[in-house]
Amino acid sequence: MRYRYNEVNLHTHSYYCRHGKGEIVDYVNVAKAKGLLKVLGFSEHAPLPDRTLDYGTRMAYSELDDYERDVKRADGRGGIKVLLGAECDWIEDEAGYYRDELLGERGYSYLLGSVHSMVSPVTGLDTYISRMGIAFRPMLPEYVRKYTKMLSSGLFLYGCHPDLYMADYRMWDENAKAAAKDIGECAKDCGVPLEMNDNGLRKCLIDTEEGKRHPYTNKEFWLMMKDMGVKIAMGSDAHMPQDVQGNETEGFPSATIKLSQDIGIKLVDWEIEGNQIRVADE
């Protein structure tokens, strides 16, 4: 069955991610009350069996069974189809775990791919990108390398917030454009959509050399993706139930949908059969 882009949100977190609020069922209830979404996918940050919680945004591996139970129990509530997914940081050594256990043994409907953190050259610790400040600038090529490796893995339904690097790389200069070009070319070659992330537009404005803007979901980046013919998805990246489809903006269901229409981007629709999901044919 085909679903329109604005009927589906696949990027949803809850209290399981340790920096979200609300239980799984709370998000489903709000989605039903708002009345637009027909499909809601949950994508908690995937735990890693043999690692710590890093910067505190992953559920423990011991919580996986409870998370899966809560998602499956919510399926069909209020007439909303609920899918089991996970958002996975690209860690090359964990690719087999993502593929064999999450998609394989546990039967997840989909995985989303991200690059949230890198090893800080200052502290030597795995650090969230937007907390690095100016130290991130020389790391931009490594971010691109990791992001394109993630897209090329074949494991992920789409790549989340590819322009997250703009949270700390605060210039739309030739380096920022080259990074966007490399990410966009890889996404197009692999046929993997990139995500316009509504959470970036919910965050406070930051100061840049070009003036104030949101840290990511950057207009210039997405205009480039449009011109390159990259497939583009949207995700709310909700961390609170009220954000489950984004925040209504000037009559649009979310700021991301408004931005996409303002700059002429066509967002992908989805095809779902059972619990399997893929990008719908154009």
CSV table of C-alpha atoms in Angstrom, one decimal:
chain,number,residue,atom,x,y,z
A,1,MET,CA,0.0,0.0,0.0
A,2,ARG,CA,1.3,3.4,-0.9
A,3,TYR,CA,1.4,6.2,1.7
A,4,ARG,CA,2.1,9.9,1.0
A,5,TYR,CA,5.1,11.5,2.5
A,6,ASN,CA,3.0,13.5,5.0
A,7,GLU,CA,1.3,10.4,6.3
A,8,VAL,CA,4.4,8.7,7.5
A,9,ASN,CA,7.0,9.5,10.1
A,10,LEU,CA,9.8,7.0,10.6
A,11,HIS,CA,12.1,9.0,12.9
A,12,THR,CA,10.6,8.8,16.4
A,13,HIS,CA,12.2,8.5,19.8
A,14,SER,CA,10.8,8.1,23.3
A,15,TYR,CA,12.1,7.9,26.9
A,16,TYR,CA,14.1,4.8,25.8
A,17,CYS,CA,16.7,7.0,24.1
A,18,ARG,CA,17.6,8.6,27.5
A,19,HIS,CA,17.1,12.2,26.2
A,20,GLY,CA,13.5,11.8,25.0
A,21,LYS,CA,10.3,12.0,27.0
A,22,GLY,CA,7.1,9.9,27.0
A,23,GLU,CA,6.3,6.3,26.3
A,24,ILE,CA,5.7,4.6,22.9
A,25,VAL,CA,1.9,4.7,23.4
A,26,ASP,CA,2.0,8.5,24.1
A,27,TYR,CA,3.4,9.2,20.7
A,28,VAL,CA,0.8,7.0,19.0
A,29,ASN,CA,-2.0,8.7,20.9
A,30,VAL,CA,-0.8,12.2,19.9
A,31,ALA,CA,-0.4,11.1,16.2
A,32,LYS,CA,-4.0,9.9,16.3
A,33,ALA,CA,-5.2,13.1,17.9
A,34,LYS,CA,-3.4,15.2,15.3
A,35,GLY,CA,-5.1,13.2,12.6
A,36,LEU,CA,-2.5,13.3,9.8
A,37,LEU,CA,-0.2,10.3,10.3
A,38,LYS,CA,-1.2,6.9,9.2
A,39,VAL,CA,2.2,5.2,9.8
A,40,LEU,CA,4.5,5.8,12.7
A,41,GLY,CA,7.9,4.2,12.9
A,42,PHE,CA,10.0,4.1,16.1
A,43,SER,CA,13.7,4.5,15.7
A,44,GLU,CA,15.4,4.5,19.1
A,45,HIS,CA,19.2,4.8,19.1
A,46,ALA,CA,20.3,1.2,18.7
A,47,PRO,CA,22.2,-0.1,21.7
A,48,LEU,CA,25.6,-1.8,21.2
A,49,PRO,CA,26.1,-5.1,22.9
A,50,ASP,CA,29.7,-4.6,23.9
A,51,ARG,CA,30.0,-0.9,24.3
A,52,THR,CA,29.1,1.7,26.9
A,53,LEU,CA,26.3,4.3,26.3
A,54,ASP,CA,28.9,6.7,24.9
A,55,TYR,CA,27.5,10.2,25.3
A,56,GLY,CA,24.3,8.9,27.0
A,57,THR,CA,21.8,8.7,24.1
A,58,ARG,CA,21.4,5.0,23.6
A,59,MET,CA,19.2,2.6,25.5
A,60,ALA,CA,20.9,-0.3,27.1
A,61,TYR,CA,21.2,-3.5,25.2
A,62,SER,CA,19.1,-5.2,28.0
A,63,GLU,CA,16.2,-2.9,27.1
A,64,LEU,CA,15.8,-4.1,23.6
A,65,ASP,CA,13.2,-6.7,24.4
A,66,ASP,CA,11.0,-4.2,26.3
A,67,TYR,CA,11.3,-1.7,23.5
A,68,GLU,CA,10.3,-4.2,20.9
A,69,ARG,CA,7.4,-5.4,23.0
A,70,ASP,CA,6.1,-1.8,23.5
A,71,VAL,CA,6.3,-1.0,19.8
A,72,LYS,CA,4.5,-4.2,18.8
A,73,ARG,CA,1.8,-3.7,21.4
A,74,ALA,CA,1.1,-0.2,20.0
A,75,ASP,CA,0.6,-1.4,16.4
A,76,GLY,CA,-2.9,-0.6,15.2
A,77,ARG,CA,-3.8,1.6,18.1
A,78,GLY,CA,-6.2,4.3,16.9
A,79,GLY,CA,-5.9,2.9,13.4
A,80,ILE,CA,-2.2,3.8,13.1
A,81,LYS,CA,0.3,1.3,11.7
A,82,VAL,CA,3.3,1.2,13.9
A,83,LEU,CA,6.7,-0.1,12.6
A,84,LEU,CA,9.7,-1.3,14.6
A,85,GLY,CA,13.0,0.4,13.6
A,86,ALA,CA,16.2,1.7,15.0
A,87,GLU,CA,18.5,4.6,14.3
A,88,CYS,CA,22.1,3.3,14.1
A,89,ASP,CA,25.3,5.3,14.4
A,90,TRP,CA,27.7,4.2,11.7
A,91,ILE,CA,30.3,2.0,13.5
A,92,GLU,CA,31.8,-0.2,10.9
A,93,ASP,CA,32.6,-3.0,13.3
A,94,GLU,CA,28.9,-3.2,14.3
A,95,ALA,CA,27.5,-3.6,10.7
A,96,GLY,CA,27.1,-7.3,11.2
A,97,TYR,CA,25.1,-6.8,14.4
A,98,TYR,CA,22.8,-4.3,12.6
A,99,ARG,CA,22.3,-6.7,9.7
A,100,ASP,CA,22.2,-10.1,11.4
A,101,GLU,CA,20.5,-9.4,14.7
A,102,LEU,CA,18.4,-6.3,14.3
A,103,LEU,CA,17.2,-6.8,10.7
A,104,GLY,CA,17.7,-10.5,10.8
A,105,GLU,CA,16.9,-12.3,14.1
A,106,ARG,CA,14.8,-9.6,15.6
A,107,GLY,CA,13.0,-8.7,12.4
A,108,TYR,CA,13.2,-4.9,12.5
A,109,SER,CA,11.2,-3.3,9.6
A,110,TYR,CA,14.0,-0.8,8.9
A,111,LEU,CA,17.1,0.9,10.1
A,112,LEU,CA,18.1,4.5,9.8
A,113,GLY,CA,21.7,5.5,9.5
A,114,SER,CA,23.4,8.4,11.3
A,115,VAL,CA,26.7,9.9,12.2
A,116,HIS,CA,26.2,11.7,15.5
A,117,SER,CA,29.7,11.7,17.0
A,118,MET,CA,33.4,11.5,16.3
A,119,VAL,CA,36.5,11.2,18.5
A,120,SER,CA,37.4,14.8,19.6
A,121,PRO,CA,41.0,15.8,18.8
A,122,VAL,CA,41.0,17.8,22.0
A,123,THR,CA,39.7,15.3,24.5
A,124,GLY,CA,40.2,12.0,22.7
A,125,LEU,CA,36.6,11.0,23.6
A,126,ASP,CA,33.7,10.1,21.4
A,127,THR,CA,31.9,13.4,21.3
A,128,TYR,CA,28.6,14.7,19.8
A,129,ILE,CA,29.5,16.7,16.7
A,130,SER,CA,27.7,19.9,17.7
A,131,ARG,CA,29.5,20.0,21.0
A,132,MET,CA,33.0,20.2,19.4
A,133,GLY,CA,32.9,23.8,18.4
A,134,ILE,CA,35.7,25.0,16.2
A,135,ALA,CA,37.7,21.8,16.8
A,136,PHE,CA,35.3,20.1,14.3
A,137,ARG,CA,36.3,22.1,11.3
A,138,PRO,CA,39.4,20.0,10.3
A,139,MET,CA,37.3,16.8,10.9
A,140,LEU,CA,34.8,17.6,8.1
A,141,PRO,CA,36.5,15.2,5.6
A,142,GLU,CA,36.4,12.4,8.1
A,143,TYR,CA,32.7,13.1,8.8
A,144,VAL,CA,32.0,12.8,5.0
A,145,ARG,CA,34.0,9.6,4.8
A,146,LYS,CA,32.0,8.0,7.6
A,147,TYR,CA,28.6,9.3,6.3
A,148,THR,CA,29.3,8.0,2.8
A,149,LYS,CA,30.5,4.6,4.1
A,150,MET,CA,27.2,4.4,6.0
A,151,LEU,CA,25.1,5.1,2.9
A,152,SER,CA,27.1,2.6,0.9
A,153,SER,CA,26.6,-0.2,3.4
A,154,GLY,CA,23.1,-1.1,2.1
A,155,LEU,CA,21.7,-1.4,5.6
A,156,PHE,CA,19.7,1.7,5.9
A,157,LEU,CA,16.4,2.9,4.6
A,158,TYR,CA,17.6,6.5,4.6
A,159,GLY,CA,20.4,8.7,6.0
A,160,CYS,CA,19.4,10.9,8.9
A,161,HIS,CA,20.3,14.7,9.1
A,162,PRO,CA,23.2,14.5,6.7
A,163,ASP,CA,23.8,18.3,7.2
A,164,LEU,CA,24.4,17.9,10.9
A,165,TYR,CA,27.9,19.0,10.2
A,166,MET,CA,26.6,22.5,9.7
A,167,ALA,CA,25.9,22.7,13.5
A,168,ASP,CA,29.6,23.3,14.0
A,169,TYR,CA,30.9,24.0,10.5
A,170,ARG,CA,29.2,27.4,10.5
A,171,MET,CA,30.2,28.7,7.1
A,172,TRP,CA,28.6,27.8,3.7
A,173,ASP,CA,32.0,27.9,2.1
A,174,GLU,CA,33.7,25.7,-0.5
A,175,ASN,CA,34.5,23.1,2.0
A,176,ALA,CA,30.9,22.9,3.2
A,177,LYS,CA,29.7,22.7,-0.4
A,178,ALA,CA,32.2,20.0,-1.3
A,179,ALA,CA,31.0,17.9,1.7
A,180,ALA,CA,27.4,18.3,0.6
A,181,LYS,CA,28.3,17.3,-3.0
A,182,ASP,CA,30.2,14.2,-1.9
A,183,ILE,CA,27.3,13.1,0.4
A,184,GLY,CA,24.7,13.9,-2.3
A,185,GLU,CA,26.6,12.0,-5.0
A,186,CYS,CA,26.9,8.9,-2.8
A,187,ALA,CA,23.2,9.0,-1.8
A,188,LYS,CA,22.2,9.3,-5.5
A,189,ASP,CA,24.6,6.5,-6.6
A,190,CYS,CA,23.3,4.2,-3.8
A,191,GLY,CA,19.6,5.1,-4.3
A,192,VAL,CA,19.3,6.0,-0.6
A,193,PRO,CA,17.3,9.0,0.4
A,194,LEU,CA,18.6,11.7,2.7
A,195,GLU,CA,16.5,13.1,5.4
A,196,MET,CA,15.3,16.7,5.9
A,197,ASN,CA,15.2,16.7,9.7
A,198,ASP,CA,12.4,18.6,11.4
A,199,ASN,CA,14.3,18.6,14.7
A,200,GLY,CA,17.0,20.8,13.2
A,201,LEU,CA,14.3,23.5,12.6
A,202,ARG,CA,13.0,23.2,16.2
A,203,LYS,CA,16.3,24.0,17.7
A,204,CYS,CA,17.4,27.5,18.7
A,205,LEU,CA,19.1,29.7,16.2
A,206,ILE,CA,22.9,29.8,16.3
A,207,ASP,CA,25.3,32.6,15.3
A,208,THR,CA,27.3,32.1,12.1
A,209,GLU,CA,29.4,34.2,9.9
A,210,GLU,CA,26.4,34.6,7.6
A,211,GLY,CA,24.0,35.5,10.4
A,212,LYS,CA,21.6,33.5,12.6
A,213,ARG,CA,20.2,30.2,11.4
A,214,HIS,CA,19.1,26.8,12.7
A,215,PRO,CA,22.1,24.5,13.4
A,216,TYR,CA,21.0,22.0,10.6
A,217,THR,CA,18.3,21.4,8.0
A,218,ASN,CA,20.2,24.0,6.1
A,219,LYS,CA,18.4,25.6,3.1
A,220,GLU,CA,21.6,25.9,1.0
A,221,PHE,CA,22.4,22.2,1.6
A,222,TRP,CA,18.9,21.1,0.5
A,223,LEU,CA,18.8,23.3,-2.6
A,224,MET,CA,22.0,21.5,-3.6
A,225,MET,CA,20.4,18.1,-3.0
A,226,LYS,CA,17.4,19.1,-5.1
A,227,ASP,CA,19.6,20.2,-8.0
A,228,MET,CA,21.6,17.0,-7.8
A,229,GLY,CA,18.4,14.9,-8.0
A,230,VAL,CA,18.9,13.2,-4.7
A,231,LYS,CA,15.9,11.4,-3.2
A,232,ILE,CA,14.7,13.3,-0.1
A,233,ALA,CA,12.7,12.0,2.8
A,234,MET,CA,11.4,13.8,5.8
A,235,GLY,CA,11.5,12.9,9.5
A,236,SER,CA,10.3,14.6,12.6
A,237,ASP,CA,13.0,13.2,14.8
A,238,ALA,CA,10.5,13.6,17.7
A,239,HIS,CA,11.8,13.4,21.2
A,240,MET,CA,8.5,14.5,22.8
A,241,PRO,CA,5.0,13.2,21.9
A,242,GLN,CA,3.9,16.7,20.7
A,243,ASP,CA,6.6,16.7,18.1
A,244,VAL,CA,5.5,13.4,16.5
A,245,GLN,CA,4.7,14.9,13.1
A,246,GLY,CA,6.6,18.2,13.6
A,247,ASN,CA,5.2,21.5,14.7
A,248,GLU,CA,2.6,23.2,12.6
A,249,THR,CA,4.1,26.2,10.8
A,250,GLU,CA,2.1,28.8,8.8
A,251,GLY,CA,-0.6,26.2,8.0
A,252,PHE,CA,1.9,23.4,7.1
A,253,PRO,CA,2.0,20.3,9.3
A,254,SER,CA,5.7,20.9,10.0
A,255,ALA,CA,8.5,23.3,9.4
A,256,THR,CA,10.2,20.7,7.2
A,257,ILE,CA,7.2,20.3,4.9
A,258,LYS,CA,7.0,24.1,4.6
A,259,LEU,CA,10.7,24.4,3.7
A,260,SER,CA,10.5,21.6,1.2
A,261,GLN,CA,7.6,23.3,-0.6
A,262,ASP,CA,9.2,26.8,-0.3
A,263,ILE,CA,12.2,25.5,-2.2
A,264,GLY,CA,10.5,23.1,-4.5
A,265,ILE,CA,11.6,19.8,-3.1
A,266,LYS,CA,9.4,16.7,-3.8
A,267,LEU,CA,9.6,14.4,-0.8
A,268,VAL,CA,9.5,10.6,-1.3
A,269,ASP,CA,6.3,8.5,-0.7
A,270,TRP,CA,6.4,5.1,0.9
A,271,GLU,CA,5.3,1.6,-0.1
A,272,ILE,CA,4.4,-0.8,2.8
A,273,GLU,CA,3.6,-4.5,2.6
A,274,GLY,CA,3.1,-6.1,5.9
A,275,ASN,CA,5.9,-4.8,8.0
A,276,GLN,CA,8.3,-4.2,5.1
A,277,ILE,CA,8.8,-0.6,3.9
A,278,ARG,CA,10.5,0.9,0.9
A,279,VAL,CA,10.6,4.1,-1.1
A,280,ALA,CA,7.6,4.1,-3.5
A,281,ASP,CA,8.2,4.3,-7.2
A,282,GLU,CA,7.9,7.7,-8.7
